[in-house]
Amino acid sequence: MRQSWSLNDNWDFERLDLTVDEAIASIQAIGKPQGEAVRLPHTVAETPLNYFTETAYEGLWCYSRWLEIPEHQVEEQLFLSFEGAGHHARVFLDGAFIGEHLGGYTAFELPLVNVRPGGRHLLAVLLDSREQLDCPPFGHVVDYMTYGGLYREVWLKSKPRQCIEDFYLWGSELLTQAPRLNLQLTHQMTCEAASGQLILEVTLEVHDAEATAATASKAGTESLNWQLALPMSGITHALPLPPLSEGHWQLWSLETPKRYQATLRIWHSENLDGAKSNDAGLPGKKLLDQVSVVIGLREAVFKEDGFYLNGERVQLVGANRHQSYPYVGYAMPAGPQRLDAHILKRELGMNAVRTAHYPQSHHFIEACDAIGLLVFTELPGWQHIGGEAWQSTAVVMVDEMVTQYRHHPSIILWGVRINESLDNTTLYRATNDRARQLDPMRQTGGVRYLRNSELLEDVYTFNDFSYNGIRAGQPGILPRKKVTKGRGGYLVSEYNGHMFPTKSYDNIRLRTEHALRHAHVLSSIQQEVNVAGGFCWCLFDYNTHKDFGSGDGICHHGIMDMFRNPKLAAGVYASQRPLSEGLALRVGSELHIGDYPAGYLEPVYVFTNAQAIRLYKNGRLVGTYTREDTKDSTKDSYGDKDYSGLKNPPIILEDLVGDALEKGEGYSPGKARRIKALLRAGARYGTDHLPMWALALAARLVLLDGFKPSDGMRLYGKYVGNWGDAHSSYTFEAVEGDRVLGQCTLGGASEPRLEIRVDRTNLVEADTYDMACVRFMSVDGGGNPLPYDMEVVEMDVEGPIEIIGPKQIALRGGMGGTYVRTAGRTGTGRLTLKRGGKYQGALTFDICIQEGEAIR
Ligand code: GAL
């Protein structure tokens, strides 16, 4: 029946410094594959971490390989399937042009005609990765790199000549007493219908990955089956589902992302009356075609007062994700793609992601399906709308996005406007119509920065960059009514980003401000009842054009760096997750006086999901702080922000002195309180600029309490500025009632070491090579990040693995990473890491090769 063979190996690759016509002629003339041997996913050019331009990957390139046509039934048709080719692919077989595709972010298929089993052919792809192409996202500036390459997988596939051409299955009325499974189907079944009958069978079974022994006995695991006369082409059918309450199936949800394998089979039955049943319980004989897809049954709807999943309001907390990685741009196989979904859900505690600004790898979206993460995906583009041909391509891209991605239960919204473009009634009527026609289930949105722009979509998705931190009392987002009069859903599709770019190696005050801006805007979003949620800009730092970024080719807008290491702002999100999902404890300071003006450390922000923080200075208890103690006197340091909308606002430690003046110096409580207030005023305003109240306090202390200015200087050095005294260490205990959940000690000095993390050490070559993501961070003896460590890290590998990118990198913000790729052989590989020449650790990888259906 249907088969697919991976074509990810054995490609040759070369750059063609020719015009398009010359390149076509040259490809038509080659007699055998030529160039460097490569495997897919592949980038046309490996790039450095920063300081490079688009010229690194722009150009014309040739991918070529032999294509042995496997044994297949002569009545089957073969076709090539390309998951992603950036950005214009012209495909040739034995020199003859067989088809092309414009647009680098969606898949395409090309039929192979007249190829005989066993034959050998020369397959060649002329790939144009230049940015001048007449299609989205090109035509003007773009704030992200648009890397080229056959950067996703390629397949050879077969299907019967009489086949299911296209289908879509989706649930509706799921929460009612009459739920339905809807089917849209087009097929090419013709001849046999004259004698006998064509029968369509639809089966819903628990998706393999989930049908473990533990769940097999639970409700919702039995299979459901429908049989009906094959509907006419293009007709939508509604198949009745048993009511949810009967327990035959389960909803897909964030907590229990139940998935089903849906299978369509078309049978030809010669004789319906009195025919015996075969194994499938069907009368008749012959299976003509069979297709399967993994789906989830859920109701996702944006209403005026928010987003509802299965009838329950869910506040969307998410981030914008670019699909780029260091060195290889877009070309990453399944493993790293999946890891990103896990980072969003498990490390950051988010429930949603926007695939800015294009459809992304199915591996990533499948991981979102599998773990329960909501996805807002959109057509490629960035602000610019081109001419007629460009716009027609944009509509085709909507078409491809919807048909290729609509079975993913995680996707809750289609973005059908070019990100941040101006209104364009004709184009956006067309894109909305197309999306609604191809997917009657989902709503549309379209990201804009315009207020009161024309709303043809169901959801007003608005990039709200209004918060600039300048005006006191400024809310994190605009009131909805100032942005649109539309009555549908409303979503903040971006915030922060360029409003406060922050590098992982920036000074702590910038990193703290960055984190607090995220906390403030998130809090504002969560306070608005008629806002469905928000997506911060953005998940990771990303390479970009010279028109953006910091002149180094990077937009440092991420809450994580390019290797997916957390900046301080990541702690804001992680601390919103429930304690049951793990303790979050990130102190917004390294507690070193040299990082602060006048050596004044306060206030310290702690991002945690614990109830309280117990603080010790040099082992002595300073105090216990809860959120209720959180005051807004931090205004002077970090502006006027409000965190009260958050589930877990940061705990703000304003007083690092505690009762030390009483216990350590023997002052009475009243006198100690007055001295402390004066010392803190000194730190905040400077001794030469004390406000009237502080001067009055000083006068009182001198006249009535017998306090001497020299005492003030001594105490200041010892307890506040610490300038002139031995260093202090601070221990933060995260507590819940009496229980200490975790702790960290800061402010000390110890030799840095690398903390090394890896997503997997069992690597499997199946359809293509596998890749492990290694992240490392320089930490002190207590495991706390050392953000100013810029030492060189050396990486060395042995065995059947390779490192992507340089083998020596400098830490940035004390962090870095690398990627370890399998090399087509089984065995054990070892990665060794040194920091500043000193051994830090090694990772051992087990590589196995799974014999799949590959044409090597
Ligand atoms: C938005 C845009 C994003 C990114 C962001 C930076 O305007 O949609 O792609 O450039 O600004 O904050």
PDB file of C-alpha atoms and ligand atoms in Angstrom, residues 143-144 322 354 356-357 381-383 419-420 447 449 463 465 494-499 537 542 548 555 557, ligand 1:
ATOM      1  CA  ASP A 143      14.116  40.970  11.573  1.00  0.00           C
ATOM      2  CA  TYR A 144      15.403  37.406  11.399  1.00  0.00           C
ATOM      3  CA  HIS A 322      12.077  31.423  16.031  1.00  0.00           C
ATOM      4  CA  ARG A 354       3.670  31.385  18.767  1.00  0.00           C
ATOM      5  CA  ALA A 356       6.924  33.529  14.788  1.00  0.00           C
ATOM      6  CA  HIS A 357       6.936  34.194  11.908  1.00  0.00           C
ATOM      7  CA  GLY A 381       6.215  37.341   6.548  1.00  0.00           C
ATOM      8  CA  TRP A 382       7.485  40.457   8.233  1.00  0.00           C
ATOM      9  CA  GLN A 383       5.746  43.816   7.825  1.00  0.00           C
ATOM     10  CA  ASN A 419       3.204  39.842  10.809  1.00  0.00           C
ATOM     11  CA  GLU A 420       2.829  43.577  11.505  1.00  0.00           C
ATOM     12  CA  VAL A 447      -0.623  39.915  14.070  1.00  0.00           C
ATOM     13  CA  TYR A 449       0.976  46.624  15.608  1.00  0.00           C
ATOM     14  CA  ASN A 463       1.850  43.390  19.461  1.00  0.00           C
ATOM     15  CA  PHE A 465       5.039  47.348  22.959  1.00  0.00           C
ATOM     16  CA  GLU A 494       4.235  40.186  21.455  1.00  0.00           C
ATOM     17  CA  TYR A 495       5.569  42.345  24.258  1.00  0.00           C
ATOM     18  CA  ASN A 496       8.941  43.574  25.551  1.00  0.00           C
ATOM     19  CA  GLY A 497      11.508  42.486  22.895  1.00  0.00           C
ATOM     20  CA  HIS A 498      13.190  45.557  21.446  1.00  0.00           C
ATOM     21  CA  MET A 499      11.786  47.699  24.261  1.00  0.00           C
ATOM     22  CA  TRP A 537       9.149  38.517  22.643  1.00  0.00           C
ATOM     23  CA  TYR A 542      18.286  34.972  17.476  1.00  0.00           C
ATOM     24  CA  PHE A 548      18.236  45.099  13.771  1.00  0.00           C
ATOM     25  CA  CYS A 555      18.664  40.358  18.642  1.00  0.00           C
ATOM     26  CA  HIS A 557      15.574  39.770  23.060  1.00  0.00           C
TER      27      HIS A 557
HETATM   28  C1  GAL B   1       8.204  43.096  16.441  1.00  0.00           C
HETATM   29  C2  GAL B   1       8.354  42.009  15.389  1.00  0.00           C
HETATM   30  C3  GAL B   1       9.295  40.918  15.820  1.00  0.00           C
HETATM   31  C4  GAL B   1      10.526  41.486  16.442  1.00  0.00           C
HETATM   32  C5  GAL B   1      10.090  42.319  17.607  1.00  0.00           C
HETATM   33  C6  GAL B   1      11.226  42.823  18.427  1.00  0.00           C
HETATM   34  O1  GAL B   1       7.853  44.287  15.871  1.00  0.00           O
HETATM   35  O2  GAL B   1       7.119  41.455  15.089  1.00  0.00           O
HETATM   36  O3  GAL B   1       9.630  40.124  14.729  1.00  0.00           O
HETATM   37  O4  GAL B   1      11.195  42.251  15.506  1.00  0.00           O
HETATM   38  O5  GAL B   1       9.362  43.413  17.121  1.00  0.00           O
HETATM   39  O6  GAL B   1      10.727  43.383  19.590  1.00  0.00           O
END
